[in-house]
Amino acid sequence: MLQKVSVGRKDLNLYRGVVGDELIDEIIDLAKELKGYRFAHINSTPFGGGVAEILASFIPLLQSVGVDIEWRVIFGDRQFFDITKGFHNGLQGADFSLTKQVQERYMGNLLFNARQLPHHYDLITINDPQPAALPYFIPHSKTKWVWRCHIDMAKPNRQVWDFLRPFIEHYHLAIFTMSAFEPPDLDVAIDIITPAIDILSTKNMGMPLDFAKKVIANQGVDIHKPLLLQVSRFDPWKDPMGVVKTYQLIKQEYKGIQLAFVGSMSQDDPQGWQMFADISEASLKDPSIYIFTNVTGVGNLEVNAFQRASTIILQKSIKEGFGLVVSEALWKQTPVVAGKAGGIVLQMHHELGDYLTETIEETAKKVCHLLKNPGLAQELGAIGKKQVMEHFLMPRMIKQELEAYITLLQRSR
Amino acid sequence: MLQKVSVGRKDLNLYRGVVGDELIDEIIDLAKELKGYRFAHINSTPFGGGVAEILASFIPLLQSVGVDIEWRVIFGDRQFFDITKGFHNGLQGADFSLTKQVQERYMGNLLFNARQLPHHYDLITINDPQPAALPYFIPHSKTKWVWRCHIDMAKPNRQVWDFLRPFIEHYHLAIFTMSAFEPPDLDVAIDIITPAIDILSTKNMGMPLDFAKKVIANQGVDIHKPLLLQVSRFDPWKDPMGVVKTYQLIKQEYKGIQLAFVGSMSQDDPQGWQMFADISEASLKDPSIYIFTNVTGVGNLEVNAFQRASTIILQKSIKEGFGLVVSEALWKQTPVVAGKAGGIVLQMHHELGDYLTETIEETAKKVCHLLKNPGLAQELGAIGKKQVMEHFLMPRMIKQELEAYITLLQRSR
């Protein structure tokens, strides 16, 4: 029912100490220009995944400087979300059978949502394919429509894309994470805005290293031995079983090595639970493999501790929209070895780029190299933090989004 | 499939600094007496609720002193868990329709589990009603069977209890949380052991108050105004809507008061999601009501921070097995106002007993009294910590359980 999402309070001014006054003052000036306009972001879920995580910070940070912005989630039945999961994979190139029935179910759900959408918004940003057809059902509104796409659409499944493209061409602007993600034949104004992390959230806030070590020790990890960590959903695109194999290769050289997975499980994800079961089995056979999830109470603050206290962080993705965890890890000065995929590449420039890998063997080799050279690992950590500071903090993204809003709203005057 | 649960490592010796050497040495001596015996705990779920939380500490702590103990969970289909939820409520006095079909489905599921249970265990503790009939299907084993009941069975639904009682009478011992929980007509040896908390877990470990305050500030809470907190599932027995009403009463006197709920959501709990939606709605109307859950990444370490940084903790239960959160809160020296129900009464003796309440009005009155008298609140916090230290820490419970095992095993020699 296009439910509004309740977000807590945040304060952008707290970023002055991090990014300096100039950027925050610029944002406040932009916010003033937007006085009187009403904004909304719409996506498919209030929690789970990077988009919800970004909005949970982005929305209240904007509210704190006076922008009138709300966050709403669409309502859909079970079949609808099965279909949009298919779309999501299809837009990334996977097969999908787009029957007449599927099309009708998708449109029926969005028509239902469209009828409930209040008409007072001046600009609405729709995130990802699930609610993408909404504007189509509100043809005569004065609202400016922005489509914010977080996935790699360079080689979409033709059938899915041919179906969705006309809906997307109803938008005034489409925003992608990187140019390489644009579909080949989209006739809409395009902007590129890279996602960012909120370093004042519990996931990224400062934490004494001693405390972080105590936290992971209390979770049963031996803090006197090296620890590899992958933080991610249990999803084939994140290749968790590849991580286990990488670890087993490394273990041939480093007997004491440990591996932890921290993942969040979602309600409706049988595939995720199956992968969780597979890794649990590996962990029963090898007590140096740990697996932690939100269902046993491991939350953002524990993730923060794990990212700080780990020796090396893996993000062995095969396909990746952005991969917020990479910036999260680098912000904490922990070196990262990651899959050469999607937005991860953006986050690992220069020296860090040497630690982008494509195979299990290569990943194991890079990890061993860092284990052998702790000075180098430390150096990479410091470089990583600097890169995140320059490119991947929330205020930079907020400024770009507000500029995009202003351009769009002025165009219509 | 009676899956083994993978538990991390813990070390009971770390409790020496908390409870002293004597108790830990006693436990180590008991563990030596149990050398060569094999133990298991069986329950219905590896996570969610107090039993799983206790076992997640109890099992690895015992393993750390050489006890050969494992944790297994039964497998059941969806109908089975609907039935056992009915049994659970029925044993606490609720209505339940015990058809022939229900009985057969329950027994069929447990027969299936019984066939998969390895035979090498010397003593098995079965937790709560879900797996209670297991021993019935393993009639000629040499295993000693203990039934650990965590719920209040003083006034069970007659039909449910008449069905389950013969299964329970197959046990060598039944352990209850308090005498008042015993059913009226059970012909089995009985022991009383109170649950306990693990203060070395991330939920309860030491944390600087400054850090705890930063954590809750980053969640959007105003740390300069008083905060009420209830940590619990969204379950009618925990009366979350009663908590909202209590808060609204208090707000008439204390305009700045804030209320936070921290709860964990489980997969399969439509009632819980409905209550969550109701409170979310209240929170949209009143920005001083906050609601946090595991699905948005709020985990044990955040709970720890919230329990430390709150002004007063509520546990407005109407029915309660034990209520671990009460001891958790008191351990952190935060005063508690709680429902006069079940095991909560055990945890709030003497001066603390004045803060056991039975109505919304009474609860609001007690909270206001503490808000008016911060010195008194602090005093109660200190008394609470002392009581938890004396009665509700994990080593005390471990010692009692091991003594019970020894008594049972010796009886058979």
PDB file of C-alpha atoms in Angstrom, chain A residues 44-164:
ATOM      1  CA  SER A  44      10.443  -2.536  -3.030  1.00  0.00           C
ATOM      2  CA  THR A  45      11.570  -3.223   0.527  1.00  0.00           C
ATOM      3  CA  PRO A  46      12.269  -1.321   3.746  1.00  0.00           C
ATOM      4  CA  PHE A  47      15.154  -3.661   4.605  1.00  0.00           C
ATOM      5  CA  GLY A  48      17.528  -6.165   3.083  1.00  0.00           C
ATOM      6  CA  GLY A  49      20.101  -5.271   0.459  1.00  0.00           C
ATOM      7  CA  GLY A  50      22.092  -2.186  -0.403  1.00  0.00           C
ATOM      8  CA  VAL A  51      19.264   0.048  -1.674  1.00  0.00           C
ATOM      9  CA  ALA A  52      17.324  -0.098   1.582  1.00  0.00           C
ATOM     10  CA  GLU A  53      20.560   0.439   3.483  1.00  0.00           C
ATOM     11  CA  ILE A  54      21.385   3.565   1.476  1.00  0.00           C
ATOM     12  CA  LEU A  55      17.868   4.991   1.814  1.00  0.00           C
ATOM     13  CA  ALA A  56      17.876   4.381   5.571  1.00  0.00           C
ATOM     14  CA  SER A  57      20.671   6.971   5.792  1.00  0.00           C
ATOM     15  CA  PHE A  58      20.021   9.125   2.740  1.00  0.00           C
ATOM     16  CA  ILE A  59      16.409  10.006   3.627  1.00  0.00           C
ATOM     17  CA  PRO A  60      16.919  11.152   7.248  1.00  0.00           C
ATOM     18  CA  LEU A  61      20.170  12.969   6.363  1.00  0.00           C
ATOM     19  CA  LEU A  62      18.268  15.011   3.743  1.00  0.00           C
ATOM     20  CA  GLN A  63      15.405  15.603   6.167  1.00  0.00           C
ATOM     21  CA  SER A  64      17.932  16.994   8.647  1.00  0.00           C
ATOM     22  CA  VAL A  65      18.759  19.866   6.258  1.00  0.00           C
ATOM     23  CA  GLY A  66      15.127  20.650   5.567  1.00  0.00           C
ATOM     24  CA  VAL A  67      14.448  18.697   2.379  1.00  0.00           C
ATOM     25  CA  ASP A  68      10.836  17.468   2.357  1.00  0.00           C
ATOM     26  CA  ILE A  69      11.478  13.887   1.346  1.00  0.00           C
ATOM     27  CA  GLU A  70       9.772  10.604   2.210  1.00  0.00           C
ATOM     28  CA  TRP A  71      10.460   6.950   1.598  1.00  0.00           C
ATOM     29  CA  ARG A  72       7.722   4.607   0.473  1.00  0.00           C
ATOM     30  CA  VAL A  73       7.706   0.929  -0.417  1.00  0.00           C
ATOM     31  CA  ILE A  74       5.413  -0.692  -2.929  1.00  0.00           C
ATOM     32  CA  PHE A  75       3.070  -3.477  -1.985  1.00  0.00           C
ATOM     33  CA  GLY A  76       3.171  -6.654  -4.075  1.00  0.00           C
ATOM     34  CA  ASP A  77       1.919 -10.209  -3.793  1.00  0.00           C
ATOM     35  CA  ARG A  78       4.227 -13.172  -3.709  1.00  0.00           C
ATOM     36  CA  GLN A  79       4.022 -13.834  -7.438  1.00  0.00           C
ATOM     37  CA  PHE A  80       4.878 -10.203  -8.119  1.00  0.00           C
ATOM     38  CA  PHE A  81       8.142 -10.479  -6.210  1.00  0.00           C
ATOM     39  CA  ASP A  82       8.980 -13.779  -7.885  1.00  0.00           C
ATOM     40  CA  ILE A  83       8.479 -12.002 -11.196  1.00  0.00           C
ATOM     41  CA  THR A  84      10.543  -8.949 -10.284  1.00  0.00           C
ATOM     42  CA  LYS A  85      13.331 -11.202  -9.019  1.00  0.00           C
ATOM     43  CA  GLY A  86      13.252 -12.729 -12.503  1.00  0.00           C
ATOM     44  CA  PHE A  87      13.359  -9.231 -14.024  1.00  0.00           C
ATOM     45  CA  HIS A  88      16.281  -8.309 -11.802  1.00  0.00           C
ATOM     46  CA  ASN A  89      18.264 -11.334 -12.951  1.00  0.00           C
ATOM     47  CA  GLY A  90      17.026 -10.927 -16.520  1.00  0.00           C
ATOM     48  CA  LEU A  91      18.254  -7.339 -16.711  1.00  0.00           C
ATOM     49  CA  GLN A  92      21.638  -8.668 -15.648  1.00  0.00           C
ATOM     50  CA  GLY A  93      21.495 -11.114 -18.536  1.00  0.00           C
ATOM     51  CA  ALA A  94      19.859 -14.259 -17.124  1.00  0.00           C
ATOM     52  CA  ASP A  95      17.118 -16.244 -18.859  1.00  0.00           C
ATOM     53  CA  PHE A  96      13.521 -15.499 -18.034  1.00  0.00           C
ATOM     54  CA  SER A  97      10.233 -16.661 -19.490  1.00  0.00           C
ATOM     55  CA  LEU A  98       8.106 -13.563 -20.008  1.00  0.00           C
ATOM     56  CA  THR A  99       4.618 -14.935 -20.543  1.00  0.00           C
ATOM     57  CA  LYS A 100       1.510 -12.811 -21.073  1.00  0.00           C
ATOM     58  CA  GLN A 101       0.415 -13.846 -17.570  1.00  0.00           C
ATOM     59  CA  VAL A 102       3.668 -12.600 -16.037  1.00  0.00           C
ATOM     60  CA  GLN A 103       3.282  -9.235 -17.751  1.00  0.00           C
ATOM     61  CA  GLU A 104      -0.269  -8.875 -16.533  1.00  0.00           C
ATOM     62  CA  ARG A 105       0.584  -9.807 -12.969  1.00  0.00           C
ATOM     63  CA  TYR A 106       3.434  -7.271 -12.918  1.00  0.00           C
ATOM     64  CA  MET A 107       1.285  -4.487 -14.339  1.00  0.00           C
ATOM     65  CA  GLY A 108      -1.720  -5.350 -12.197  1.00  0.00           C
ATOM     66  CA  ASN A 109       0.328  -5.030  -9.018  1.00  0.00           C
ATOM     67  CA  LEU A 110       1.783  -1.690 -10.071  1.00  0.00           C
ATOM     68  CA  LEU A 111      -1.586  -0.330 -11.168  1.00  0.00           C
ATOM     69  CA  PHE A 112      -2.845  -1.135  -7.682  1.00  0.00           C
ATOM     70  CA  ASN A 113       0.111   0.781  -6.170  1.00  0.00           C
ATOM     71  CA  ALA A 114      -0.254   3.692  -8.594  1.00  0.00           C
ATOM     72  CA  ARG A 115      -3.831   4.271  -7.442  1.00  0.00           C
ATOM     73  CA  GLN A 116      -2.630   4.719  -3.886  1.00  0.00           C
ATOM     74  CA  LEU A 117       0.225   7.111  -4.585  1.00  0.00           C
ATOM     75  CA  PRO A 118      -0.492  10.625  -3.301  1.00  0.00           C
ATOM     76  CA  HIS A 119      -0.294  13.267  -6.018  1.00  0.00           C
ATOM     77  CA  HIS A 120       1.486  16.043  -4.172  1.00  0.00           C
ATOM     78  CA  TYR A 121       5.087  15.037  -4.935  1.00  0.00           C
ATOM     79  CA  ASP A 122       7.114  17.226  -7.272  1.00  0.00           C
ATOM     80  CA  LEU A 123       9.769  14.620  -7.922  1.00  0.00           C
ATOM     81  CA  ILE A 124       9.779  10.898  -7.275  1.00  0.00           C
ATOM     82  CA  THR A 125      12.770   8.627  -7.545  1.00  0.00           C
ATOM     83  CA  ILE A 126      11.893   5.019  -8.318  1.00  0.00           C
ATOM     84  CA  ASN A 127      14.568   2.488  -7.412  1.00  0.00           C
ATOM     85  CA  ASP A 128      15.314  -0.554  -9.555  1.00  0.00           C
ATOM     86  CA  PRO A 129      12.994  -2.619 -11.749  1.00  0.00           C
ATOM     87  CA  GLN A 130      10.365  -3.713  -9.201  1.00  0.00           C
ATOM     88  CA  PRO A 131       8.367  -0.440  -9.196  1.00  0.00           C
ATOM     89  CA  ALA A 132       9.681   0.746 -12.594  1.00  0.00           C
ATOM     90  CA  ALA A 133       6.313   0.832 -14.388  1.00  0.00           C
ATOM     91  CA  LEU A 134       4.637   3.068 -11.780  1.00  0.00           C
ATOM     92  CA  PRO A 135       4.845   6.379 -13.746  1.00  0.00           C
ATOM     93  CA  TYR A 136       3.174   4.677 -16.707  1.00  0.00           C
ATOM     94  CA  PHE A 137       0.004   4.428 -14.630  1.00  0.00           C
ATOM     95  CA  ILE A 138       0.088   8.090 -13.594  1.00  0.00           C
ATOM     96  CA  PRO A 139       0.243   9.692 -17.029  1.00  0.00           C
ATOM     97  CA  HIS A 140      -1.029  13.225 -16.444  1.00  0.00           C
ATOM     98  CA  SER A 141       0.798  14.026 -13.224  1.00  0.00           C
ATOM     99  CA  LYS A 142       3.097  17.033 -12.922  1.00  0.00           C
ATOM    100  CA  THR A 143       5.595  14.874 -11.041  1.00  0.00           C
ATOM    101  CA  LYS A 144       9.137  14.598 -12.369  1.00  0.00           C
ATOM    102  CA  TRP A 145      10.186  10.940 -12.481  1.00  0.00           C
ATOM    103  CA  VAL A 146      13.707   9.658 -11.859  1.00  0.00           C
ATOM    104  CA  TRP A 147      14.649   6.030 -12.284  1.00  0.00           C
ATOM    105  CA  ARG A 148      17.566   5.045 -10.050  1.00  0.00           C
ATOM    106  CA  CYS A 149      19.035   1.807 -11.353  1.00  0.00           C
ATOM    107  CA  HIS A 150      21.516  -0.025  -9.133  1.00  0.00           C
ATOM    108  CA  ILE A 151      22.262  -2.985 -11.383  1.00  0.00           C
ATOM    109  CA  ASP A 152      24.448  -3.771 -14.367  1.00  0.00           C
ATOM    110  CA  MET A 153      22.210  -3.595 -17.453  1.00  0.00           C
ATOM    111  CA  ALA A 154      24.879  -3.570 -20.140  1.00  0.00           C
ATOM    112  CA  LYS A 155      23.725  -6.924 -21.560  1.00  0.00           C
ATOM    113  CA  PRO A 156      20.099  -7.354 -20.576  1.00  0.00           C
ATOM    114  CA  ASN A 157      17.937 -10.303 -21.526  1.00  0.00           C
ATOM    115  CA  ARG A 158      16.312  -9.013 -24.710  1.00  0.00           C
ATOM    116  CA  GLN A 159      12.778 -10.135 -23.887  1.00  0.00           C
ATOM    117  CA  VAL A 160      12.730  -8.600 -20.403  1.00  0.00           C
ATOM    118  CA  TRP A 161      14.327  -5.380 -21.569  1.00  0.00           C
ATOM    119  CA  ASP A 162      11.985  -4.974 -24.553  1.00  0.00           C
ATOM    120  CA  PHE A 163       9.100  -5.278 -22.109  1.00  0.00           C
ATOM    121  CA  LEU A 164      10.495  -2.825 -19.532  1.00  0.00           C
TER     122      LEU A 164
END
